[in-house]
XYZ file of C-alpha atoms in Angstrom:
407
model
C 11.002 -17.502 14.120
C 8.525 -19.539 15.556
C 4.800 -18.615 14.730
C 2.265 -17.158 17.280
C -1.201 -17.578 17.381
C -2.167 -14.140 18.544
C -4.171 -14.883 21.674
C -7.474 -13.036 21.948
C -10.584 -13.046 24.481
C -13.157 -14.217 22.291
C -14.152 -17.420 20.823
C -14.105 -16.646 17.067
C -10.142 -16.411 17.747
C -10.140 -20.183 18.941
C -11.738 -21.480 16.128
C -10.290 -19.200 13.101
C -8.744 -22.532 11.651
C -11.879 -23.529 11.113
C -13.077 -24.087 7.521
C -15.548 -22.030 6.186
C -19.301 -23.553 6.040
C -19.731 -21.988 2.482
C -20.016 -18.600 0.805
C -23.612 -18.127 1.640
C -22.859 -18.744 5.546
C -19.760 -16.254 5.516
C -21.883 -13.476 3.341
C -24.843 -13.840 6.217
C -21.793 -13.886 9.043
C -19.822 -10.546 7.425
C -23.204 -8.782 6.357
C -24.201 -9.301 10.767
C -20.849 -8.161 11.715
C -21.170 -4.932 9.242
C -24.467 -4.361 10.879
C -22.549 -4.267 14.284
C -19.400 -1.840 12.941
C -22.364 0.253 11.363
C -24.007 0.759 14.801
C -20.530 1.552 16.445
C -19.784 3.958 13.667
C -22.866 5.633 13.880
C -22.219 6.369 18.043
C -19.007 7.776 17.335
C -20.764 10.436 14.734
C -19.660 9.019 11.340
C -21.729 7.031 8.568
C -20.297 3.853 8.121
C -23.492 2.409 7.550
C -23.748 3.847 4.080
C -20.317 3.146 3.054
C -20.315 -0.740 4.061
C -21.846 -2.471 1.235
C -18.540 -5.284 1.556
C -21.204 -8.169 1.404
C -24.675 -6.671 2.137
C -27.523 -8.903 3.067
C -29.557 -8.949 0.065
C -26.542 -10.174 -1.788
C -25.727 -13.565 0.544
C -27.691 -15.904 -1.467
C -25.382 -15.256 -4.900
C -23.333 -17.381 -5.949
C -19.577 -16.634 -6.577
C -19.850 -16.271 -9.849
C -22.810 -14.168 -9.805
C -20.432 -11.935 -7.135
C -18.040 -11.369 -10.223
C -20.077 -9.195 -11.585
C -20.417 -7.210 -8.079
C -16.787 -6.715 -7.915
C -16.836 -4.428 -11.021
C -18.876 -1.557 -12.721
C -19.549 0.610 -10.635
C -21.825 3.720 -10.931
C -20.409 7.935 -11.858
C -21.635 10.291 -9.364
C -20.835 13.972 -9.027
C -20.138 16.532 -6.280
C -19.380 20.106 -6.132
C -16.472 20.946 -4.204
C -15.329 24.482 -3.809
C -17.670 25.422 -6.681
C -15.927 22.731 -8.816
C -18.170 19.646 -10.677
C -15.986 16.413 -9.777
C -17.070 13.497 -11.511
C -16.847 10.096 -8.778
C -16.261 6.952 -9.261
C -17.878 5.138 -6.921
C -15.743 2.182 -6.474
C -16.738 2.484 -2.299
C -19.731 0.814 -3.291
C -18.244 -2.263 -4.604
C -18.842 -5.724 -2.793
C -15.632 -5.411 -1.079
C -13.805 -2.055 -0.341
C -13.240 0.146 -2.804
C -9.746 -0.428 -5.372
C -9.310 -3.700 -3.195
C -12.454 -5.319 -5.055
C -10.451 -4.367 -8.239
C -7.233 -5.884 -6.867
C -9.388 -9.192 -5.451
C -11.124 -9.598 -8.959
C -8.826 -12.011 -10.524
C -8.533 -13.904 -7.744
C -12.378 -14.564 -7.077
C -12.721 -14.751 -10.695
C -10.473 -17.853 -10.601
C -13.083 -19.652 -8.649
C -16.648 -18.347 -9.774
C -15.279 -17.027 -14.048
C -16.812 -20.303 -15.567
C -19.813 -18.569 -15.200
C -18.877 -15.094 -16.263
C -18.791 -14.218 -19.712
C -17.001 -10.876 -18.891
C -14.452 -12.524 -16.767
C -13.415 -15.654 -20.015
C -13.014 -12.308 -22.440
C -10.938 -10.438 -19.570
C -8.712 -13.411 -19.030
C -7.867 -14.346 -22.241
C -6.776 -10.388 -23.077
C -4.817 -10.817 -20.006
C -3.680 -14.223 -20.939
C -3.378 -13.274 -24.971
C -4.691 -16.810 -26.035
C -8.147 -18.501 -26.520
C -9.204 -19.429 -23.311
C -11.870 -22.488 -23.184
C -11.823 -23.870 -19.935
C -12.564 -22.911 -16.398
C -8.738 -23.759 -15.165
C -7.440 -21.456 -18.289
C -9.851 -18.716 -16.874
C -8.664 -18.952 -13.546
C -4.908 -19.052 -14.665
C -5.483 -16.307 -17.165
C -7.115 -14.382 -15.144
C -4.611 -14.082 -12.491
C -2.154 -12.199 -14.344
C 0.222 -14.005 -14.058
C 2.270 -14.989 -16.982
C 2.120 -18.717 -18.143
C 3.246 -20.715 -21.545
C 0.146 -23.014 -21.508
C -3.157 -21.311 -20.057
C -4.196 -24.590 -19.707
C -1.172 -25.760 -17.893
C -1.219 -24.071 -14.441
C -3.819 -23.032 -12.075
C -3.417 -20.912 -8.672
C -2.412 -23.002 -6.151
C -5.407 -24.369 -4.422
C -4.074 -24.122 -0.615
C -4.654 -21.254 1.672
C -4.493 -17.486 0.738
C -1.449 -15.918 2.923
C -0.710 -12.735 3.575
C 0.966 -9.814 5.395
C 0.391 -6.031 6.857
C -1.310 -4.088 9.102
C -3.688 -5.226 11.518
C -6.448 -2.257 10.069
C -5.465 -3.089 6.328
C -7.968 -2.723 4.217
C -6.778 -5.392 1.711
C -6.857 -7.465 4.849
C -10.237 -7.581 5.294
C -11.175 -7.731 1.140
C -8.814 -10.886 1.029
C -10.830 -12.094 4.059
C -13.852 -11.775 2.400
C -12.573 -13.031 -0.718
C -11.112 -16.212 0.702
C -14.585 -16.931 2.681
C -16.397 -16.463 -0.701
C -13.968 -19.165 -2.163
C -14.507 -21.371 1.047
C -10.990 -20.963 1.050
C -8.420 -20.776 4.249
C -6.976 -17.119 5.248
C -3.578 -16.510 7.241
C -2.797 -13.011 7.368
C 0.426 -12.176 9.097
C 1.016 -8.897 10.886
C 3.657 -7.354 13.717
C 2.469 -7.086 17.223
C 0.209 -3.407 17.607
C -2.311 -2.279 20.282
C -4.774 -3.609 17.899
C -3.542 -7.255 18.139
C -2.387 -7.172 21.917
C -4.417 -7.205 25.026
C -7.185 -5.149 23.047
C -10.649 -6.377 21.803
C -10.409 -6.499 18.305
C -12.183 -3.722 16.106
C -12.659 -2.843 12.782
C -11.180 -4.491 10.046
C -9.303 -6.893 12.101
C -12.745 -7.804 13.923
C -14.407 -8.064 10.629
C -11.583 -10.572 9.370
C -11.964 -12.554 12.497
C -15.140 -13.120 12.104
C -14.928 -14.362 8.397
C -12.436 -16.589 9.988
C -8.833 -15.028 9.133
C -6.320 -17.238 11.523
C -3.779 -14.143 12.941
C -0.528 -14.869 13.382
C 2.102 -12.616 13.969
C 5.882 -11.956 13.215
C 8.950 -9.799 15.356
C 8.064 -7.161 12.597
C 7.027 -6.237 9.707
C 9.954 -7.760 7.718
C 10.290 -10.834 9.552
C 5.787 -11.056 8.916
C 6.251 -10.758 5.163
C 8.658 -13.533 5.295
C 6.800 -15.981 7.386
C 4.001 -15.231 5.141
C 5.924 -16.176 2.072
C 7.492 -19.086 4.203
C 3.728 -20.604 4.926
C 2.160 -20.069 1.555
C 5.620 -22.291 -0.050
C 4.973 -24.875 2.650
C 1.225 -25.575 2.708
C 1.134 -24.908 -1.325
C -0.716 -21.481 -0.711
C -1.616 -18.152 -2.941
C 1.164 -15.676 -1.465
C -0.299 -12.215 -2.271
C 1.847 -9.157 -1.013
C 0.790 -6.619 1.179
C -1.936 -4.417 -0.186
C -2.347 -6.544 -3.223
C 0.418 -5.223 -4.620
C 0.892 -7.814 -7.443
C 0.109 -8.468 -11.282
C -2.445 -10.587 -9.448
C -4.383 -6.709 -9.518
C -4.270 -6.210 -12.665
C -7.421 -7.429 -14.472
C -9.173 -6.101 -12.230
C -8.059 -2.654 -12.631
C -7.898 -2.818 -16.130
C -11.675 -3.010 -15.767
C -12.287 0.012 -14.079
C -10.341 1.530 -17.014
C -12.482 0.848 -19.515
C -15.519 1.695 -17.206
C -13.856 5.234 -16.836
C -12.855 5.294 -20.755
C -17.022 4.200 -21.578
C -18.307 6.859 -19.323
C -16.103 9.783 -20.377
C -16.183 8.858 -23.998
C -19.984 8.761 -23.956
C -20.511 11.900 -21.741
C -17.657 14.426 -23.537
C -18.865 13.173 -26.811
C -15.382 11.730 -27.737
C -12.008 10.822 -26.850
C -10.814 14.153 -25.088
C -8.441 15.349 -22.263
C -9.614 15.134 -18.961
C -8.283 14.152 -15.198
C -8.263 11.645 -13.051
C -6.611 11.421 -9.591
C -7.078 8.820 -6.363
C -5.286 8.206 -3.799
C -1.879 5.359 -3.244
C -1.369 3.277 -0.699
C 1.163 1.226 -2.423
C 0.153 2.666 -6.056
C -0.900 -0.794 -7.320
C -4.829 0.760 -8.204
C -2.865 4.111 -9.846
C -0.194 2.673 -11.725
C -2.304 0.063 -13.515
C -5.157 2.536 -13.954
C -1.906 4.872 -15.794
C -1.451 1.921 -18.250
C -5.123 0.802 -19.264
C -6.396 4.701 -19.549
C -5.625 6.174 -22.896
C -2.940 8.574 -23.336
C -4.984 11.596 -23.612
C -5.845 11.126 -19.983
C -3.875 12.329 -17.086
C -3.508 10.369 -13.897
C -2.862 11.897 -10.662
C -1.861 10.268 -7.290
C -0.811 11.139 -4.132
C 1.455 8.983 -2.415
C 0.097 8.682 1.092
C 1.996 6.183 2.950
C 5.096 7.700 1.757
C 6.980 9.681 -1.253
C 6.634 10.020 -4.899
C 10.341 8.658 -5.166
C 9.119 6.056 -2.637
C 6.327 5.206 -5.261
C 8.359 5.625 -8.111
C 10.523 2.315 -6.926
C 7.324 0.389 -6.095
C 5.848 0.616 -9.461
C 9.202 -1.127 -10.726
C 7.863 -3.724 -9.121
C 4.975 -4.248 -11.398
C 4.341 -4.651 -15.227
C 4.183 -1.508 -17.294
C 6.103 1.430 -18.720
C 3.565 4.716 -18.562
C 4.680 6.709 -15.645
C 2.125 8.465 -12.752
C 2.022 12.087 -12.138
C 2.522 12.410 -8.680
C 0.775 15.223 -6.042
C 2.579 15.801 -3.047
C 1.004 18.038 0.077
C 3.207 20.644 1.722
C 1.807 19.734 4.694
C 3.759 17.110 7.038
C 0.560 14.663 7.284
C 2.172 11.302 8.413
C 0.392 7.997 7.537
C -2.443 6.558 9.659
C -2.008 9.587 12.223
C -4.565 12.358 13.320
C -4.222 15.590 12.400
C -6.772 18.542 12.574
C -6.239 19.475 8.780
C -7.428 16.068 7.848
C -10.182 16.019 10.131
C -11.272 19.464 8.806
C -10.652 17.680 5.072
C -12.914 14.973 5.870
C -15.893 16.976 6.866
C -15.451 19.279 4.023
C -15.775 16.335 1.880
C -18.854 14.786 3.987
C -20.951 18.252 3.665
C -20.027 17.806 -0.296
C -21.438 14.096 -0.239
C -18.168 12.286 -1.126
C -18.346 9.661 2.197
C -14.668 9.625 2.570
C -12.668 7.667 4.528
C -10.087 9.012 7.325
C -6.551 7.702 5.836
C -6.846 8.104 2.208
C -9.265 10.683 1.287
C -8.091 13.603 2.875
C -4.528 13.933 2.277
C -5.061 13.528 -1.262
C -7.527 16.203 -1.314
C -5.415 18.418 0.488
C -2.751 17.636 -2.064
C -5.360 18.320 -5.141
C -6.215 21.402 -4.371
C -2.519 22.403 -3.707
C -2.253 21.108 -7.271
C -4.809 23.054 -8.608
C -3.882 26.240 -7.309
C -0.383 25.780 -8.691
C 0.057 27.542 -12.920
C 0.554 23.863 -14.223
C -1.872 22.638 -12.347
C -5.786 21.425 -13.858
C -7.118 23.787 -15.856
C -10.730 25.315 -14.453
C -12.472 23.374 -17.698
C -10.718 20.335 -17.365
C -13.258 17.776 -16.623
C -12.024 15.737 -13.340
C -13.130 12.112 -12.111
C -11.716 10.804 -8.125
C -12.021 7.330 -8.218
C -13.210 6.627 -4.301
C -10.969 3.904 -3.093
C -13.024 3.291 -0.089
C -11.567 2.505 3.217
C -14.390 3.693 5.217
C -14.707 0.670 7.453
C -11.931 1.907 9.473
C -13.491 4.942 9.906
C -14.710 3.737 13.545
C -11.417 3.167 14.819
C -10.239 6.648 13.379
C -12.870 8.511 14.683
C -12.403 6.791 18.541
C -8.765 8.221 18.157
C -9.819 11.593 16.869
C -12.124 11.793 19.541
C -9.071 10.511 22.357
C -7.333 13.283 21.034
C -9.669 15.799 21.876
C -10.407 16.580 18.389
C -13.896 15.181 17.609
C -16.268 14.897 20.068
């Protein structure tokens, strides 16, 4: 089908095509357009502000390679919820949002690694050779498989790719690409968000890094004009939601963060928890095959089914299989319901700084789990690894608050 510029009354929309001016530019541009989401958040009674660190201002005048080291390690908290001590991992807090600074690590890495240390040793485990040169890191580092690390490199063109308009890998890769000074077409199917509306949230974030928006029929025939655009302008396809080996090193990271932690704090290698939420389990099932065996991972499939899941992980490398949660509850994707909204401010009072989407149903679905006989045991140390997400709480809370629900 023929592409369409999705028209839009303001100017940034006009000039998208634009090349970036340089990372330090687009980190000033994203950190002022933060600022703005924070100040919307904060009228519609949520705290955005705290939960937006994507590319805060104090960070703009790093360098990319000094931003490697921002899209991993980051710190353990703790809450008590229902009486219970839950170990977090505050991935929220990460340079871009949450698991999708994970997924994005490789692929900023293969611009700004020659001056990483951590990122050379990461990408020749995931490359299994000696890597000694900055195009071996950034092929290595991909993970994707190659003969030669030497021998091929990501291709150089613009970063494509598909989803929702309020993704939240949307925006990371948006942020991503302007740290590269590196093109962005993100392809989507028509929505309220991307027709006669003034763009919000995520989307307006993306704009403003300058994301061009085009859109397909649906969302079939947008993941194939995606793939279409990247082949013809000798672009980096990456599949909705990150969901590629791309994610890998990146996740294998937080692994061993996890692994230091708990090692160091239960005085040993010994059984304990963790559980976060899927999207389309990328985060989950690579976590499953970097955490030690003595560790059980829990997800709950929000945007669908555990079978659904099950046939998406086939999809990636790896043979250790996820423990799936499920909710009783009918809670369909991306829509409002009161038992989520209760969820979410259960989990603000406890200081977790959810987000609306994610959070929720999966905590609804742990503490089904828990109260089940084979569920975690009351001395079973636990860890949530915080996804983030929370920039679209804005545009969740202006529908809860349509609906009657919040005021």
């Amino acid at each position: 089908g023929m592409l369409a510029v999705v028209s839009c009354a303001h100017a940034r929309c006009a000039t998208a095509s634009a090349r970036h001016t340089g990372f330090h530019a687009s980190a000033r541009l994203f950190a002022a357009s933060l600022s703005a989401h924070a100040s919307q958040s904060r009228r519609a009674g949520s705290d955005v502000a705290r939960a937006a660190p994507l590319i805060a201002a104090h960070r703009a005048r790093e360098s990319p390679a000094a931003v490697l080291g921002r899209l991993a390690s980051s710190r353990m908290a703790e809450i008590v919820f229902r009486g219970r001590r839950i170990l977090v991992k505050r991935d929220d807090e990460l340079l871009l949002p949450g698991n999708k600074a994970r997924k994005a690590y490789a692929l900023v890495a293969s611009g700004g690694c020659a001056g990483s240390a951590r990122a050379r040793g990461l990408a020749a485990r995931a490359g299994g050779d000696d890597v000694g040169s900055t195009t071996a890191c950034s092929t290595a580092a991909s993970g994707i498989p190659v003969e030669s690390p030497a021998s091929v490199e990501l291709p150089s063109g613009p970063i494509v790719s598909h989803g929702g308009a309020q993704s939240n890998a949307m925006a990371s890769l948006a942020a991503a690409a302007a740290m590269l000074d590196r093109p962005f077409v993100y392809f989507t199917r028509p929505s309220i968000h991307t027709t006669g509306h003034t763009p919000a949230g995520n989307l307006q974030a993306s704009l403003d890094l300058g994301m061009v928006l085009r859109e397909g029929a649906n969302e079939k025939e947008a993941a194939r004009l995606a793939r279409e655009y990247a082949e013809h302008h000798g672009g980096l396809f990456v599949p909705q939601g990150i969901h590629s080996p791309i994610a890998e090193p990146g996740v294998r990271l937080l692994a061993e963060e996890i692994e230091a932690h708990m090692t160091s704090t239960l005085g040993g290698r010994r059984p304990y928890t963790v559980f976060l939420p899927s999207g389309l389990g990328t985060t989950s099932h690579y976590l499953r095959q970097h955490l030690d065996a003595h560790v059980t991972v829990l997800t709950c499939p929000v945007g669908g089914t555990a079978s659904q899941l099950a046939l998406l992980q086939q999809q990636l490398t790896g043979a250790r299989p996820l423990q799936y949660i499920e909710t009783t509850q009918r809670l369909r994707f991306g829509a409002i319901h009161r038992a989520l909204y209760s969820m979410y401010l259960e989990l603000s009072a406890a200081g977790l700084d959810p987000d609306l989407v994610y959070a929720p149903k999966t905590w609804i679905a742990f503490v089904e789990h828990m109260g089940r006989s084979s569920g975690v045991q009351s001395d079973t140390p636990v860890v949530y690894v915080h996804t983030g997400g929370q920039s679209g709480n804005a545009t969740m809370l202006a529908r809860y608050a349509q609906a009657g629900i919040v005021a």
